[in-house]
Coordinates of C-alpha atoms in Angstrom, one line a residue:
Chain P
M23 CA 43.8 55.3 -16.7
S24 CA 41.4 57.8 -15.0
E25 CA 41.8 56.4 -11.6
W26 CA 45.3 56.6 -10.7
W27 CA 44.5 57.3 -7.1
T28 CA 43.1 53.8 -6.8
Y29 CA 46.4 52.3 -7.5
S30 CA 48.8 51.3 -4.9
L31 CA 52.6 50.6 -5.0
S32 CA 51.8 46.9 -5.2
D33 CA 50.0 47.3 -8.5
F34 CA 53.2 48.4 -10.2
L35 CA 55.5 45.6 -8.7
M36 CA 55.7 43.0 -11.3
F37 CA 58.2 40.6 -9.8
S38 CA 59.0 38.8 -6.5
G39 CA 61.9 39.1 -4.3
R40 CA 63.1 35.9 -5.3
S41 CA 63.4 36.8 -8.9
Y42 CA 64.8 40.1 -8.2
Y43 CA 67.8 38.7 -6.0
R44 CA 68.3 35.9 -8.3
L45 CA 68.8 38.4 -11.0
I46 CA 71.4 40.1 -8.9
E47 CA 73.0 36.8 -8.3
S48 CA 73.3 35.7 -12.0
Y49 CA 74.5 39.3 -12.9
N50 CA 77.2 38.9 -10.2
A51 CA 78.1 35.5 -11.4
A52 CA 78.2 36.8 -15.0
I53 CA 80.8 39.8 -14.5
W54 CA 82.9 38.5 -11.8
P55 CA 85.8 39.3 -11.2
A56 CA 84.8 42.9 -12.1
H57 CA 83.9 43.4 -8.4
L58 CA 87.5 43.6 -7.5
L59 CA 88.0 46.5 -10.1
A60 CA 85.0 48.1 -8.6
L61 CA 86.5 47.9 -5.2
V62 CA 89.5 49.8 -6.3
A63 CA 87.3 52.3 -7.9
G64 CA 85.3 52.7 -4.5
V65 CA 88.6 53.4 -2.6
I66 CA 89.1 56.3 -4.9
V67 CA 85.5 57.4 -4.2
I68 CA 86.3 57.1 -0.4
G69 CA 89.5 59.2 -0.9
A70 CA 87.5 61.9 -2.8
S71 CA 85.3 62.4 0.3
A72 CA 88.3 62.2 2.7
L73 CA 91.0 64.2 1.0
P74 CA 90.7 67.8 -0.5
R75 CA 93.0 67.1 -3.6
Q76 CA 91.6 68.5 -7.0
N77 CA 92.9 65.4 -8.9
L78 CA 91.2 62.9 -6.5
Q79 CA 88.0 64.8 -7.1
R80 CA 88.3 64.6 -10.7
S81 CA 89.0 60.9 -10.5
A82 CA 86.1 60.4 -8.3
A83 CA 83.7 62.2 -10.6
L84 CA 85.0 60.0 -13.6
V85 CA 84.7 56.7 -11.5
L86 CA 81.1 57.8 -10.4
A87 CA 80.3 58.6 -14.1
A88 CA 81.6 55.2 -15.2
A89 CA 79.7 53.5 -12.4
W90 CA 76.5 55.1 -13.4
G91 CA 77.1 54.4 -17.1
W92 CA 77.8 50.9 -16.4
V93 CA 74.9 50.5 -14.0
A94 CA 72.6 52.2 -16.8
W95 CA 73.6 49.6 -19.4
A96 CA 74.5 46.4 -17.7
Y97 CA 72.1 46.3 -15.1
H98 CA 69.2 48.4 -16.1
L99 CA 68.8 47.7 -19.7
E100 CA 70.6 44.4 -20.0
R101 CA 69.1 42.6 -16.9
Y102 CA 66.6 44.4 -14.9
A103 CA 64.5 45.0 -18.1
E104 CA 63.8 41.4 -18.2
I105 CA 61.6 41.6 -15.2
N106 CA 60.8 45.3 -14.8
T107 CA 59.2 47.2 -17.8
A108 CA 60.3 50.5 -16.1
A109 CA 63.9 49.5 -16.4
P110 CA 64.8 51.2 -19.8
Y111 CA 63.5 54.5 -18.3
F112 CA 65.9 54.0 -15.1
A113 CA 68.9 53.2 -17.8
A114 CA 68.0 56.7 -19.3
A115 CA 68.0 58.6 -15.9
F116 CA 71.4 56.8 -14.8
A117 CA 73.0 57.7 -18.3
V118 CA 71.9 61.4 -17.7
Q119 CA 73.8 61.2 -14.4
A120 CA 76.7 59.6 -15.7
L121 CA 76.8 62.7 -18.2
L122 CA 76.4 65.1 -15.5
L123 CA 79.3 63.6 -13.4
C124 CA 81.6 63.6 -16.6
W125 CA 80.7 67.4 -17.0
R126 CA 81.4 67.9 -13.1
A127 CA 84.9 66.3 -13.9
Y128 CA 86.1 68.6 -16.4
R129 CA 84.1 71.8 -15.4
P130 CA 86.7 74.6 -14.6
G131 CA 86.6 76.1 -11.2
N132 CA 85.4 73.2 -9.2
A133 CA 85.9 73.9 -5.6
V134 CA 87.8 71.2 -3.4
P135 CA 85.7 70.2 -0.5
A136 CA 86.8 70.0 2.9
P137 CA 86.5 66.4 4.2
Q138 CA 83.0 65.7 5.9
R139 CA 82.4 62.9 8.2
M140 CA 79.0 62.2 6.8
A141 CA 80.4 62.1 3.4
L142 CA 83.1 59.6 4.4
G143 CA 80.4 57.8 6.2
L144 CA 78.2 57.5 3.2
T145 CA 80.9 56.4 0.8
G146 CA 82.3 53.9 3.2
L147 CA 78.8 52.3 4.1
A148 CA 78.3 52.1 0.3
I149 CA 81.4 50.3 -0.6
F150 CA 82.0 48.2 2.6
A151 CA 78.9 47.7 4.5
Y152 CA 76.0 47.7 1.8
P153 CA 77.3 44.4 0.0
M154 CA 76.9 42.7 3.5
L155 CA 73.2 43.5 3.6
A156 CA 73.0 40.3 1.4
L157 CA 73.7 38.1 4.4
A158 CA 71.5 40.2 6.8
R159 CA 68.4 39.2 4.5
D160 CA 66.2 36.3 5.1
N161 CA 67.6 33.6 2.8
G162 CA 70.3 36.1 1.5
E163 CA 73.7 35.1 0.4
W164 CA 76.8 36.6 -0.3
R165 CA 76.5 35.9 -4.2
Q166 CA 73.5 38.2 -4.1
A167 CA 75.5 41.0 -2.8
E168 CA 75.1 44.5 -4.1
V169 CA 78.3 45.9 -4.8
F170 CA 79.2 49.7 -5.6
G171 CA 79.7 50.4 -9.3
I172 CA 77.8 47.2 -10.2
A173 CA 74.6 47.5 -8.5
P174 CA 72.5 50.7 -8.4
D175 CA 71.8 51.1 -4.7
P176 CA 75.2 51.2 -3.3
T177 CA 76.4 53.3 -6.4
V178 CA 73.7 56.0 -5.4
I179 CA 74.6 56.0 -1.9
A180 CA 78.4 56.5 -2.6
T181 CA 77.4 59.4 -5.0
L182 CA 75.3 60.9 -2.2
G183 CA 78.4 61.1 0.0
V184 CA 80.5 62.5 -2.8
L185 CA 77.9 65.1 -3.9
L186 CA 77.7 66.1 -0.2
A187 CA 81.5 66.5 0.2
W188 CA 81.3 68.5 -3.2
R189 CA 78.5 70.8 -1.8
A190 CA 77.1 69.8 -5.2
P191 CA 74.2 72.2 -6.7
A192 CA 70.8 70.6 -6.6
I193 CA 70.8 69.3 -10.2
F194 CA 73.1 66.7 -9.3
W195 CA 71.0 65.5 -6.5
L196 CA 68.0 65.0 -8.4
I197 CA 68.1 61.6 -10.0
P198 CA 70.0 60.0 -6.9
V199 CA 67.4 61.1 -4.4
L200 CA 64.6 60.1 -7.1
W201 CA 66.3 56.5 -7.4
C202 CA 66.5 56.2 -3.4
L203 CA 62.6 56.7 -3.4
V204 CA 62.0 54.2 -6.3
S205 CA 64.4 51.6 -5.0
G206 CA 63.1 52.0 -1.2
A207 CA 59.5 51.9 -2.5
T208 CA 60.4 48.6 -4.6
L209 CA 62.1 46.9 -1.3
M210 CA 59.2 48.0 0.9
E211 CA 56.8 46.2 -1.5
L212 CA 59.2 43.2 -1.6
K213 CA 59.1 43.3 2.1
I214 CA 62.9 43.7 2.6
G215 CA 64.0 44.8 6.0
H216 CA 66.3 47.5 4.7
A217 CA 63.8 49.1 2.6
W218 CA 63.9 52.3 4.6
L219 CA 67.8 52.7 4.3
L220 CA 67.9 54.4 0.8
P221 CA 65.1 56.9 1.5
A222 CA 66.6 57.7 4.8
L223 CA 70.0 58.3 3.5
A224 CA 68.6 60.5 0.7
F225 CA 66.8 62.6 3.3
I226 CA 69.6 62.8 5.8
S227 CA 72.2 63.8 3.1
S228 CA 70.1 66.2 1.3
L229 CA 69.3 67.9 4.4
A230 CA 73.0 68.2 5.3
S231 CA 73.7 69.4 1.9
I232 CA 71.1 72.2 2.2
I233 CA 72.4 73.2 5.8
N234 CA 76.1 73.0 4.3
R235 CA 75.3 75.2 1.5
K236 CA 73.9 77.8 4.0
T237 CA 77.0 77.8 6.0
P238 CA 80.2 79.5 4.9
R239 CA 82.7 77.4 3.0
D240 CA 85.7 75.9 4.9
L241 CA 89.2 77.5 4.3
N242 CA 90.2 74.6 2.4
S243 CA 87.2 74.9 -0.1
T244 CA 88.6 77.1 -2.7
A245 CA 88.5 77.1 -6.4
N246 CA 92.3 77.4 -6.8
P247 CA 93.8 76.2 -3.4
R248 CA 97.4 75.8 -4.5
S249 CA 97.7 79.3 -6.4
Chain Y
M8 CA 25.7 27.4 -14.3
P9 CA 25.8 23.8 -13.5
L10 CA 29.4 22.1 -12.4
T11 CA 30.3 19.2 -14.5
S12 CA 32.7 16.1 -13.5
P13 CA 34.8 14.8 -16.3
S14 CA 35.4 11.3 -16.3
R15 CA 38.4 9.8 -14.5
R16 CA 39.5 7.9 -17.4
H17 CA 39.6 11.2 -19.6
L18 CA 41.6 13.0 -16.6
L19 CA 44.1 10.2 -16.2
A20 CA 44.6 10.1 -19.9
S21 CA 45.1 13.8 -19.9
M22 CA 47.6 13.4 -17.1
I23 CA 49.6 10.8 -18.9
A24 CA 49.6 12.9 -21.9
T25 CA 50.8 15.9 -20.3
S26 CA 53.4 14.1 -18.1
G27 CA 54.9 12.5 -21.0
G28 CA 54.2 9.2 -19.5
L29 CA 56.8 9.7 -17.0
A30 CA 56.4 9.1 -13.2
L31 CA 53.7 11.0 -11.7
S32 CA 54.3 13.0 -8.5
P33 CA 54.0 11.0 -5.5
L34 CA 50.7 12.7 -4.2
L35 CA 49.1 12.1 -7.8
A36 CA 50.5 8.4 -7.9
A37 CA 49.3 7.6 -4.4
A38 CA 45.6 7.5 -5.3
P39 CA 43.5 8.4 -8.2
P40 CA 42.8 12.2 -8.1
A41 CA 39.3 13.4 -7.8
P42 CA 38.1 14.9 -10.9
L43 CA 38.5 18.6 -11.4
L44 CA 35.3 20.1 -11.9
T45 CA 34.1 22.1 -14.9
R46 CA 31.6 24.8 -15.7
P47 CA 30.4 25.7 -19.1
I48 CA 31.6 29.0 -20.8
P49 CA 28.3 30.7 -21.3
S50 CA 28.6 31.9 -24.6
S51 CA 29.6 28.5 -26.0
G52 CA 28.9 25.7 -23.6
E53 CA 32.5 24.7 -23.9
Q54 CA 33.4 23.2 -20.5
L55 CA 36.4 25.0 -18.5
P56 CA 38.0 23.6 -15.4
L57 CA 37.0 25.8 -12.2
I58 CA 40.6 26.4 -11.3
G59 CA 43.1 28.1 -14.1
L60 CA 46.5 29.4 -13.6
G61 CA 47.5 33.1 -13.4
S62 CA 51.0 34.4 -14.4
W63 CA 51.2 37.9 -12.6
I64 CA 54.7 38.2 -10.9
T65 CA 55.2 34.4 -10.5
F66 CA 56.3 33.6 -14.0
N67 CA 58.1 37.0 -14.5
V68 CA 61.6 35.4 -13.7
G69 CA 63.7 37.0 -16.7
R70 CA 66.3 34.5 -18.1
D71 CA 66.8 32.7 -14.6
P72 CA 67.2 29.3 -15.7
Q73 CA 66.2 28.1 -12.3
G74 CA 63.2 30.3 -12.3
R75 CA 62.2 29.1 -15.6
R76 CA 62.6 25.4 -14.8
E77 CA 60.4 26.1 -11.8
S78 CA 57.8 27.7 -13.8
V79 CA 57.6 24.7 -16.4
D80 CA 57.3 22.6 -13.6
V81 CA 54.4 24.4 -12.1
M82 CA 52.6 24.2 -15.6
R83 CA 53.5 20.5 -16.0
Q84 CA 51.8 19.9 -12.5
F85 CA 48.9 22.2 -13.6
F86 CA 48.2 20.3 -16.9
A87 CA 48.8 16.9 -15.2
G88 CA 46.0 17.8 -12.8
G89 CA 43.6 18.6 -15.5
G90 CA 44.0 22.4 -15.6
R91 CA 43.6 24.1 -18.8
L92 CA 43.3 28.0 -18.6
V93 CA 46.7 29.8 -18.3
D94 CA 46.2 33.6 -18.3
S95 CA 49.0 36.3 -18.8
S96 CA 49.5 39.8 -20.2
P97 CA 52.2 41.8 -22.3
M98 CA 52.3 43.8 -18.8
Y99 CA 53.7 40.8 -16.9
G100 CA 57.4 41.1 -17.9
S101 CA 58.9 37.9 -19.1
A102 CA 55.9 35.8 -18.1
Q103 CA 54.6 35.3 -21.6
D104 CA 57.9 34.0 -22.8
V105 CA 58.3 31.7 -20.0
I106 CA 54.8 30.3 -20.7
G107 CA 55.9 29.8 -24.2
E108 CA 58.9 27.7 -23.2
A109 CA 56.5 25.5 -21.0
V110 CA 54.1 25.1 -24.0
Q111 CA 57.0 24.2 -26.2
T112 CA 58.3 22.0 -23.5
L113 CA 55.1 20.3 -22.5
K114 CA 52.9 20.4 -25.6
P115 CA 49.7 20.4 -23.4
A116 CA 47.0 18.7 -25.5
R117 CA 44.1 20.9 -24.0
L118 CA 45.7 24.5 -23.2
F119 CA 43.1 27.1 -23.1
S120 CA 45.3 30.3 -23.8
A121 CA 44.1 33.4 -22.4
D122 CA 46.2 36.6 -22.9
K123 CA 45.5 40.3 -22.9
V124 CA 46.0 43.4 -25.0
W125 CA 47.6 46.3 -23.1
V126 CA 48.5 49.1 -25.2
S127 CA 47.0 52.5 -26.2
G128 CA 45.5 52.7 -29.7
G129 CA 44.2 49.7 -31.8
A130 CA 46.6 49.6 -34.4
R131 CA 49.4 49.0 -31.8
G132 CA 47.3 46.4 -30.4
V133 CA 47.3 44.2 -33.4
A134 CA 51.0 44.1 -33.4
Q135 CA 51.1 43.5 -29.7
V136 CA 48.7 40.6 -30.0
E137 CA 51.0 39.0 -32.8
A138 CA 54.2 39.5 -30.6
S139 CA 52.4 38.0 -27.7
R140 CA 51.1 34.8 -29.6
K141 CA 54.8 34.5 -30.9
L142 CA 55.9 34.5 -27.3
W143 CA 53.4 32.0 -26.3
R144 CA 54.3 29.8 -29.3
V145 CA 50.6 28.9 -30.0
P146 CA 48.9 29.1 -33.3
R147 CA 46.3 31.4 -32.0
F148 CA 44.8 32.5 -28.7
D149 CA 41.7 31.1 -27.3
L150 CA 40.8 34.2 -25.5
L151 CA 42.0 37.9 -25.6
Q152 CA 41.0 40.3 -23.2
V153 CA 41.4 44.3 -23.1
H154 CA 43.7 44.8 -20.0
N155 CA 42.4 47.1 -17.3
L156 CA 40.1 48.6 -20.2
L157 CA 42.9 50.3 -21.8
S158 CA 41.7 51.8 -25.0
W159 CA 38.7 49.2 -24.9
D160 CA 36.7 51.0 -27.4
E161 CA 39.5 50.6 -30.1
H162 CA 40.5 47.0 -29.3
L163 CA 37.1 45.4 -28.8
P164 CA 36.2 45.9 -32.4
I165 CA 39.4 44.5 -33.7
L166 CA 39.3 41.5 -31.2
L167 CA 35.5 40.8 -32.1
A168 CA 36.5 41.1 -35.9
M169 CA 39.4 38.4 -35.1
K170 CA 36.8 36.1 -33.5
R171 CA 34.5 36.5 -36.6
E172 CA 37.4 35.5 -38.8
G173 CA 38.2 32.4 -36.7
R174 CA 41.4 33.8 -35.6
L175 CA 40.4 34.0 -31.9
R176 CA 37.8 32.0 -30.0
Y177 CA 36.6 34.4 -27.2
V178 CA 36.8 38.1 -26.4
G179 CA 36.8 39.6 -22.9
I180 CA 37.6 42.5 -20.8
T181 CA 39.6 42.8 -17.2
T182 CA 39.9 44.8 -14.2
S183 CA 41.4 44.3 -11.0
E184 CA 40.7 45.4 -7.4
G185 CA 37.6 46.9 -7.8
R186 CA 38.5 49.5 -10.3
R187 CA 36.1 50.9 -13.0
H188 CA 33.3 48.6 -12.2
A189 CA 30.7 51.1 -13.6
E190 CA 32.4 51.1 -17.1
I191 CA 32.9 47.5 -16.7
E192 CA 29.1 47.1 -16.2
K193 CA 28.3 49.5 -19.4
I194 CA 30.6 47.0 -21.7
M195 CA 29.0 44.1 -20.4
A196 CA 25.7 45.3 -21.0
S197 CA 26.4 46.7 -24.5
Q198 CA 29.0 44.5 -26.0
P199 CA 29.0 41.1 -27.4
I200 CA 31.9 39.8 -25.0
D201 CA 32.4 36.2 -23.8
F202 CA 34.4 36.9 -20.6
V203 CA 34.9 39.4 -18.0
Q204 CA 37.8 39.3 -15.5
I205 CA 37.4 40.7 -12.2
S206 CA 38.9 40.5 -8.4
Y207 CA 36.7 38.4 -6.1
N208 CA 37.5 36.8 -3.1
A209 CA 35.9 36.3 0.7
L210 CA 36.7 39.8 1.5
D211 CA 36.3 41.7 -1.6
R212 CA 32.6 41.0 -2.6
D213 CA 31.4 44.1 -4.5
V214 CA 30.9 42.2 -7.6
E215 CA 28.3 40.1 -6.1
Q216 CA 26.0 43.1 -6.2
R217 CA 25.9 43.9 -9.9
I218 CA 28.7 42.5 -12.0
L219 CA 28.0 38.9 -11.2
P220 CA 24.4 38.7 -11.7
L221 CA 24.8 41.0 -14.9
A222 CA 27.2 38.3 -16.2
R223 CA 24.7 35.6 -15.7
E224 CA 22.0 37.5 -17.4
R225 CA 24.3 38.4 -20.3
K226 CA 25.8 34.9 -20.5
I227 CA 29.2 36.1 -19.9
G228 CA 31.9 34.0 -18.3
V229 CA 33.6 35.2 -15.3
I230 CA 37.5 34.7 -14.7
V231 CA 38.5 35.8 -11.1
N232 CA 41.9 37.1 -10.5
R233 CA 43.8 37.8 -7.2
P234 CA 41.7 35.2 -5.2
F235 CA 44.0 35.4 -2.3
R236 CA 44.8 39.4 -2.5
Q237 CA 48.2 38.4 -4.0
G238 CA 49.0 36.3 -1.1
D239 CA 48.1 38.7 1.8
L240 CA 44.8 36.8 2.5
T241 CA 46.3 33.5 3.0
Q242 CA 49.2 35.2 4.9
A243 CA 46.7 36.8 7.2
L244 CA 45.0 33.2 7.8
A245 CA 48.2 31.5 8.2
G246 CA 48.3 29.6 11.6
K247 CA 44.5 30.1 12.3
P248 CA 42.8 26.9 12.6
L249 CA 40.2 26.0 10.0
P250 CA 36.8 26.0 11.1
G251 CA 34.8 22.7 11.3
W252 CA 32.8 23.5 7.9
A253 CA 36.3 23.0 6.0
A254 CA 36.3 19.2 6.5
D255 CA 32.5 19.2 5.2
I256 CA 33.7 20.4 1.9
G257 CA 37.1 18.6 1.8
C258 CA 39.5 21.6 2.5
T259 CA 42.6 20.9 4.4
T260 CA 43.9 24.6 3.9
W261 CA 42.8 28.1 3.9
A262 CA 43.8 28.5 0.2
Q263 CA 41.5 25.6 -0.8
A264 CA 38.6 27.2 1.3
L265 CA 39.1 30.7 -0.1
L266 CA 39.1 29.1 -3.7
K267 CA 36.1 26.9 -2.9
F268 CA 34.3 30.3 -1.8
I269 CA 35.1 31.8 -5.3
V270 CA 34.4 29.1 -7.6
S271 CA 31.1 28.0 -5.8
H272 CA 29.6 31.2 -6.9
P273 CA 27.3 30.0 -10.0
A274 CA 28.4 32.9 -12.1
V275 CA 32.0 32.2 -11.8
T276 CA 33.7 30.2 -14.5
C277 CA 37.2 29.8 -13.2
A278 CA 39.6 31.3 -10.7
I279 CA 43.3 32.0 -11.7
P280 CA 45.6 31.8 -8.7
A281 CA 49.2 32.3 -9.6
T282 CA 51.9 30.4 -8.0
S283 CA 55.5 29.4 -8.5
S284 CA 55.3 26.4 -6.1
V285 CA 54.4 23.0 -7.4
A286 CA 52.9 22.0 -4.3
H287 CA 50.7 25.2 -4.2
V288 CA 49.6 24.1 -7.8
R289 CA 48.3 20.8 -6.3
E290 CA 46.6 22.4 -3.3
N291 CA 44.9 24.7 -5.5
L292 CA 43.8 22.2 -8.0
L293 CA 42.3 20.1 -5.2
A294 CA 40.1 23.1 -4.6
G295 CA 38.3 22.5 -7.9
T296 CA 37.3 19.1 -6.8
G297 CA 34.7 17.4 -4.4
R298 CA 32.0 19.1 -2.7
M299 CA 31.3 22.8 -2.9
P300 CA 29.6 25.3 -0.4
D301 CA 26.1 25.9 -0.8
E302 CA 24.9 29.5 -0.4
A303 CA 24.3 29.3 3.7
L304 CA 27.9 27.8 3.9
R305 CA 29.5 30.5 1.5
K306 CA 28.0 33.3 3.8
R307 CA 29.6 31.5 6.6
I308 CA 32.9 31.3 5.1
A309 CA 32.8 35.1 4.1
Q310 CA 32.0 35.7 7.8
D311 CA 34.9 33.6 9.4
V312 CA 37.4 34.9 7.0
E313 CA 36.4 38.5 7.7
R314 CA 36.6 37.8 11.4
L315 CA 40.0 36.1 11.1
A316 CA 41.8 37.9 8.5

């Protein structure tokens, strides 16, 4: 391949929007009612971005790790790989992020974050609003809803929110931000109306993270707040 | 290359055979279909219908049962309408397996199986071809092409050896969207290939300058991919009224006019539009029938498409 510059995004898109959303529909049908469990897990994640409690942060990190691991296996490897030859690589990246989040859960000296409106907004958007986008799409229906912990996009958005609340270092941001770009590009080629959303959220949240990291931590953000 | 009309009797027999003797679609049942025109493969003289069937994106439906049923229906209609050449690649996700399911279900009598090898290294190519053949559920491929020239210098000798041994009927190379034409020309001039697959349509006509004349000179068949620029062209022309010349060549849609422009070029053996719609297959097949535009009208079609798209 000596002429990479001649390739456009559309050259790498190998499935139609119809096939893509039908895959999500059949995936949802196959694992229902796991969505209810995912919703409960989502509430823990929202709690972590709203309440500065150490145990909640650990639980959220483990929930997110489980979500990333599940999406790597059940979505990317088991299903998305049927229509996208790049899916096994996505699965590997998601598995790495799951390990990072596990490590974050048990790393000693984690700071407890101060509540942040943007973090709360991102996790809330991911868990409650993102599934509704299925109804906003042309020919979309609720059976094709993308749910936190089940589908990659809302899982990644919720993770951005928690990373923002944690003031997490750059290493935690790398894979989520890359996924936002990949998914945004895919949806753009599929001519999906909300294709801009993931890249925009990645940009805004990482910018907010950089600004946060340059400002002094809130008094609540100490390594050991109860001592 | 001259166009040939198969006899209606043969065409109807093939339609009945491929449809399993069941009821034909209302459109086909209403009136005897116009015969699908054919053109000889330059290296052998074997006649091939002007309209083939691509599978990029459209047949990559994974395990979705509804998507698979629809793909089988598309192929059923294609064969019933006299189509033969189906093209795929290991690059197209689940498309090969979906085609294999249709082949197993429909048992088409006159399938012309065209696949590709798309992997670095000749040895891996052999394994890939065998894996593809199993997915297609065919005893052997009619045509194998080196996809996008990937490791072509390693794959071509192997494919040509397979042809000599009778394990393959034709050998080709492919490119798309105007890439690596200089290399394509070199291979066409130096290698004993039977087919070259390129992108060509009323807007992308670079190949008219060198590749299509060279194909005629070297007796190489030409398969045309992306005839509608992956749908962008038909979308751009949607809603624009067809010019008066369309009726003269029996076209009722832009898609037919675009296809007739392509297959009326004397160097083109067939075009391979991909679709997941049975209605579009019928529409596409009709473009391979009836009167074809002459050189003057082809120029006019290109001008009108350029102006309107």
